[in-house]
C-alpha positions as a printed NumPy array, in Angstrom:
array([[ 23.067, -19.317, -19.042],
       [ 22.76 , -22.22 , -16.566],
       [ 20.864, -21.476, -13.367],
       [ 23.069, -21.874, -10.3  ],
       [ 21.357, -22.937,  -7.095],
       [ 22.424, -24.226,  -3.701],
       [ 19.261, -26.31 ,  -3.577],
       [ 19.522, -29.972,  -4.391],
       [ 17.562, -31.159,  -7.464],
       [ 14.088, -32.355,  -6.546],
       [ 13.571, -36.086,  -6.652],
       [ 11.144, -38.73 ,  -5.492],
       [  8.205, -37.548,  -3.406],
       [  9.501, -33.95 ,  -3.281],
       [  9.557, -33.807,  -7.078],
       [  6.054, -35.249,  -7.378],
       [  4.649, -33.021,  -4.621],
       [  6.135, -29.881,  -6.177],
       [  4.812, -30.479,  -9.678],
       [  1.459, -31.702,  -8.377],
       [  0.968, -28.327,  -6.687],
       [  2.065, -26.511,  -9.845],
       [ -0.435, -28.436, -11.961],
       [ -3.179, -27.886,  -9.386],
       [ -2.491, -24.134,  -9.365],
       [ -2.507, -23.942, -13.176],
       [ -5.724, -25.949, -13.353],
       [ -7.455, -23.641, -10.856],
       [ -6.147, -20.575, -12.694],
       [ -7.363, -21.962, -16.019],
       [-10.83 , -22.605, -14.603],
       [-11.005, -19.112, -13.065],
       [ -9.992, -17.546, -16.375],
       [-12.539, -19.626, -18.267],
       [-15.33 , -18.585, -15.89 ],
       [-14.398, -14.906, -16.029],
       [-13.921, -14.712, -19.8  ],
       [-17.117, -16.646, -20.459],
       [-19.059, -14.247, -18.24 ],
       [-17.387, -11.227, -19.871],
       [-18.242, -12.315, -23.411],
       [-21.818, -13.076, -22.359],
       [-22.287,  -9.776, -20.502],
       [-22.78 , -11.529, -17.156],
       [-20.395,  -9.463, -15.002],
       [-20.81 ,  -6.309, -12.947],
       [-19.489,  -4.347, -15.93 ],
       [-22.847,  -4.851, -17.638],
       [-24.551,  -3.372, -14.572],
       [-22.219,  -0.472, -13.736],
       [-21.15 ,   0.402, -17.274],
       [-23.875,  -0.927, -19.609],
       [-22.602,   1.078, -22.584],
       [-19.2  ,  -0.642, -22.59 ],
       [-19.123,  -3.462, -25.203],
       [-18.195,  -6.943, -24.011],
       [-15.072,  -6.996, -26.16 ],
       [-13.861,  -3.749, -24.6  ],
       [-14.454,  -5.223, -21.145],
       [-12.163,  -8.144, -22.022],
       [ -9.494,  -5.709, -23.229],
       [ -9.791,  -3.603, -20.061],
       [ -9.515,  -6.767, -17.962],
       [ -6.087,  -7.626, -19.353],
       [ -5.01 ,  -3.989, -19.659],
       [ -5.529,  -3.132, -15.998],
       [ -4.015,  -6.421, -14.888],
       [ -0.914,  -5.514, -16.914],
       [ -0.821,  -2.049, -15.299],
       [ -1.04 ,  -3.553, -11.816],
       [  1.564,  -6.155, -12.736],
       [  3.984,  -3.504, -13.977],
       [  3.541,  -1.471, -10.801],
       [  4.102,  -4.554,  -8.652],
       [  7.243,  -5.413, -10.59 ],
       [  8.491,  -1.812, -10.535],
       [  8.308,  -1.759,  -6.751],
       [ 10.548,  -4.841,  -6.539],
       [ 12.911,  -3.618,  -9.261],
       [ 13.351,  -0.166,  -7.707],
       [ 14.352,  -1.549,  -4.333],
       [ 16.669,  -4.051,  -6.009],
       [ 18.576,  -1.456,  -8.044],
       [ 18.717,   0.902,  -5.057],
       [ 21.484,  -1.386,  -3.816],
       [ 23.537,  -0.899,  -6.981],
       [ 26.051,   1.87 ,  -7.706],
       [ 24.46 ,   4.729,  -9.643],
       [ 26.357,   3.982, -12.862],
       [ 25.068,   0.388, -12.938],
       [ 21.35 ,   1.085, -12.545],
       [ 20.321,   1.817, -16.115],
       [ 21.604,   0.292, -19.331],
       [ 19.322,   2.065, -21.804],
       [ 17.928,   5.523, -22.499],
       [ 14.723,   4.945, -20.547],
       [ 16.53 ,   2.995, -17.843],
       [ 18.796,   5.957, -17.149],
       [ 15.903,   8.434, -17.282],
       [ 13.931,   6.293, -14.841],
       [ 16.826,   6.099, -12.391],
       [ 17.666,   9.785, -12.725],
       [ 14.071,  10.678, -11.858],
       [ 13.67 ,   8.087,  -9.119],
       [ 16.941,   8.739,  -7.295],
       [ 17.426,  12.444,  -7.967],
       [ 18.348,  14.637,  -5.029],
       [ 18.298,  12.612,  -1.856],
       [ 16.045,   9.899,  -3.244],
       [ 12.763,  11.432,  -2.106],
       [ 10.992,  10.241,  -5.241],
       [ 11.052,   6.581,  -4.163],
       [  8.617,   7.028,  -1.247],
       [  6.675,   9.373,  -3.524],
       [  6.417,   6.59 ,  -6.092],
       [  5.201,   4.173,  -3.418],
       [  2.312,   6.525,  -2.592],
       [  1.332,   7.172,  -6.204],
       [  1.766,   3.496,  -7.046],
       [ -0.67 ,   2.482,  -4.306],
       [ -3.283,   4.937,  -5.551],
       [ -2.965,   3.555,  -9.081],
       [ -3.118,  -0.068,  -7.906],
       [ -6.224,   0.52 ,  -5.79 ],
       [ -7.941,   2.342,  -8.673],
       [ -7.089,  -0.499, -11.061],
       [ -8.253,  -3.178,  -8.637],
       [-11.627,  -1.491,  -8.225],
       [-12.113,  -1.659, -11.977],
       [-10.86 ,  -5.25 , -12.181],
       [-13.289,  -6.18 ,  -9.39 ],
       [-16.15 ,  -4.812, -11.497],
       [-14.873,  -6.722, -14.502],
       [-14.447, -10.081, -12.742],
       [-17.494,  -9.903, -10.455],
       [-20.301, -12.098, -11.75 ],
       [-23.883, -10.884, -12.175],
       [-25.678, -14.217, -12.458],
       [-28.744, -15.128, -10.415],
       [-28.773, -18.86 ,  -9.536],
       [-31.907, -20.763, -10.495],
       [-32.638, -18.86 , -13.695],
       [-30.882, -21.323, -15.995],
       [-27.998, -18.971, -16.828],
       [-25.332, -20.496, -14.57 ],
       [-21.881, -20.317, -16.11 ],
       [-20.976, -23.635, -17.796],
       [-24.252, -25.027, -16.428],
       [-22.902, -25.536, -12.906],
       [-25.253, -26.211, -10.01 ],
       [-26.95 , -23.361,  -8.196],
       [-24.755, -23.957,  -5.14 ],
       [-21.611, -23.726,  -7.252],
       [-22.916, -20.56 ,  -8.903],
       [-23.53 , -18.983,  -5.502],
       [-19.898, -19.731,  -4.636],
       [-18.617, -18.261,  -7.908],
       [-20.66 , -15.12 ,  -7.313],
       [-18.464, -14.366,  -4.284],
       [-15.687, -13.479,  -6.733],
       [-12.913, -15.746,  -5.482],
       [-11.936, -16.493,  -9.083],
       [-11.021, -12.825,  -9.528],
       [ -8.793, -12.983,  -6.458],
       [ -6.964, -16.022,  -7.852],
       [ -6.467, -14.421, -11.276],
       [ -5.195, -11.103,  -9.966],
       [ -2.924, -12.725,  -7.385],
       [ -1.178, -14.928,  -9.941],
       [ -1.38 , -12.946, -13.191],
       [ -1.406,  -9.354, -11.905],
       [  0.893,  -9.581,  -8.91 ],
       [  3.128, -12.505,  -7.969],
       [  4.253, -13.41 , -11.499],
       [  5.438,  -9.853, -12.149],
       [  7.132,  -9.6  ,  -8.751],
       [  9.072, -12.809,  -9.289],
       [ 10.146, -11.694, -12.757],
       [ 11.227,  -8.271, -11.474],
       [ 13.231,  -9.753,  -8.617],
       [ 15.215, -11.835, -11.122],
       [ 15.466,  -9.209, -13.895],
       [ 15.228,  -5.739, -12.284],
       [ 17.242,  -3.988, -15.007],
       [ 14.916,  -5.316, -17.687],
       [ 12.034,  -3.592, -15.894],
       [ 14.001,  -0.371, -15.587],
       [ 14.811,  -0.33 , -19.287],
       [ 11.147,  -0.647, -20.233],
       [  9.724,   2.722, -21.41 ],
       [  6.388,   1.835, -19.785],
       [  8.18 ,   1.888, -16.432],
       [  9.181,   5.52 , -16.934],
       [  5.64 ,   6.495, -17.964],
       [  4.074,   4.782, -14.952],
       [  6.667,   6.342, -12.657],
       [  5.705,   9.814, -13.908],
       [  2.009,   9.043, -13.392],
       [  2.635,   7.736,  -9.862],
       [  4.697,  10.791,  -8.916],
       [  1.978,  13.086, -10.29 ],
       [ -0.656,  11.328,  -8.173],
       [  1.559,  11.718,  -5.115],
       [  2.066,  15.396,  -5.968],
       [ -1.69 ,  15.984,  -5.887],
       [ -1.594,  15.3  ,  -2.149],
       [ -4.489,  12.836,  -2.11 ],
       [ -2.567,  10.572,   0.256],
       [ -0.327,  13.144,   1.946],
       [ -2.049,  12.414,   5.241],
       [ -0.326,   9.031,   5.258],
       [  2.948,  10.718,   6.272],
       [  1.331,  12.294,   9.34 ],
       [ -0.503,   9.111,  10.32 ],
       [  2.687,   7.081,   9.889],
       [  4.508,   9.397,  12.258],
       [  1.632,   9.158,  14.747],
       [  1.807,   5.37 ,  14.515],
       [  5.546,   5.561,  15.153],
       [  4.943,   7.558,  18.32 ],
       [  2.021,   5.473,  19.578],
       [  3.635,   2.077,  18.951],
       [  7.079,   3.381,  20.003],
       [  8.853,   2.147,  16.906],
       [ 12.61 ,   2.22 ,  17.245],
       [ 15.518,   2.586,  14.858],
       [ 17.235,  -0.532,  13.603],
       [ 20.175,   0.122,  15.959],
       [ 17.958,  -0.74 ,  18.912],
       [ 17.441,  -4.242,  17.544],
       [ 20.701,  -4.99 ,  15.703],
       [ 23.073,  -2.652,  17.52 ],
       [ 25.222,   0.233,  16.373],
       [ 27.954,  -0.314,  13.761],
       [ 30.516,  -0.359,  16.556],
       [ 28.564,  -2.959,  18.517],
       [ 28.155,  -5.144,  15.446],
       [ 31.862,  -4.823,  14.691],
       [ 32.693,  -5.949,  18.219],
       [ 30.463,  -8.993,  17.711],
       [ 32.065,  -9.813,  14.339],
       [ 28.957,  -8.658,  12.437],
       [ 30.293,  -5.441,  10.966],
       [ 28.526,  -3.556,   8.177],
       [ 29.969,  -3.537,   4.703],
       [ 31.596,  -0.125,   4.366],
       [ 30.49 ,   2.032,   1.449],
       [ 32.908,   3.722,  -0.893],
       [ 32.092,   7.204,  -2.245],
       [ 30.985,   5.612,  -5.503],
       [ 28.666,   3.259,  -3.645],
       [ 27.308,   5.891,  -1.294],
       [ 24.325,   6.524,  -3.58 ],
       [ 21.971,   3.626,  -4.012],
       [ 21.411,   2.275,  -0.511],
       [ 18.253,   2.819,   1.471],
       [ 18.436,   4.997,   4.54 ],
       [ 15.371,   6.83 ,   5.692],
       [ 14.122,   9.386,   3.219],
       [ 17.215,   9.05 ,   1.02 ],
       [ 19.692,   6.556,  -0.284],
       [ 23.004,   6.976,   1.502],
       [ 24.633,   5.539,   4.565],
       [ 25.287,   2.127,   6.066],
       [ 23.709,  -0.995,   4.614],
       [ 22.24 ,  -1.868,   8.   ],
       [ 20.851,   0.146,  10.886],
       [ 19.71 ,   3.142,   8.857],
       [ 17.416,   5.822,  10.229],
       [ 13.71 ,   6.273,   9.716],
       [ 12.328,   8.28 ,   6.794],
       [  9.828,   9.913,   9.126],
       [ 12.611,  11.965,  10.722],
       [ 13.581,  13.471,   7.384],
       [ 16.197,  12.725,   4.744],
       [ 19.806,  12.159,   5.746],
       [ 22.296,  13.287,   3.125],
       [ 25.431,  11.373,   4.162],
       [ 26.582,   8.611,   6.446],
       [ 28.468,  11.232,   8.458],
       [ 25.083,  12.699,   9.37 ],
       [ 23.943,   9.24 ,  10.419],
       [ 26.979,   8.816,  12.67 ],
       [ 26.424,  12.259,  14.178],
       [ 22.761,  11.494,  14.884],
       [ 23.482,   8.086,  16.468]])
């Protein structure tokens, strides 16, 4: 299917500049991967120090495995917010897609913020392991520099910037871009449902429950306001010819508003004040 875009085709200097940056990024990524994989196969990373009993081949597998887990969680976050704007009957097109949406949006949608908490715990845990996997354990000046680079270059590589480049591109942004374009494909993936269950379990344990209290404290201290303060009430926006798109009963589920997923598309209330079950409740609270 042809890609439709309002952007003019790149030409001349713009075309050259764009592809030059792409090639530069791929070249840097390729070098970072080469450095990391070479060190992994040679047992020259922090894995050999922290987990000496783990074989080098297993370390390589864990490297890609945890990057895939982080990537899925990054993509799921984008996909979930994208499909939250869709009517309920359009969110899932497969068995696992429907199960994922039923679990995520059940009740008043309280499982979405729960997923965000559990997701963050899983991502942080995975990144700690990836940091151990990608961190180099090479002492400059002993003749073991990766690819025979100079001691100065080895000191720079020991800072671990190559791991940051790899995880940013391969374990984060790539998955987010794919999920923003194909959110239903992510929903229909059975791995998505499994990771959602794991994230909700981690949230259920209460390890990060204090975040809700601290968020409310931050709201009070920084005097955060509802969207209406900045963009006006629905009536004010209507008077200025910027009215909200009204929701039909079929559309009333699937739009973010505070702790749930009902109400106006703009100017919704804050989750910290509790879930709001209908847009009538929003109007009454305004």
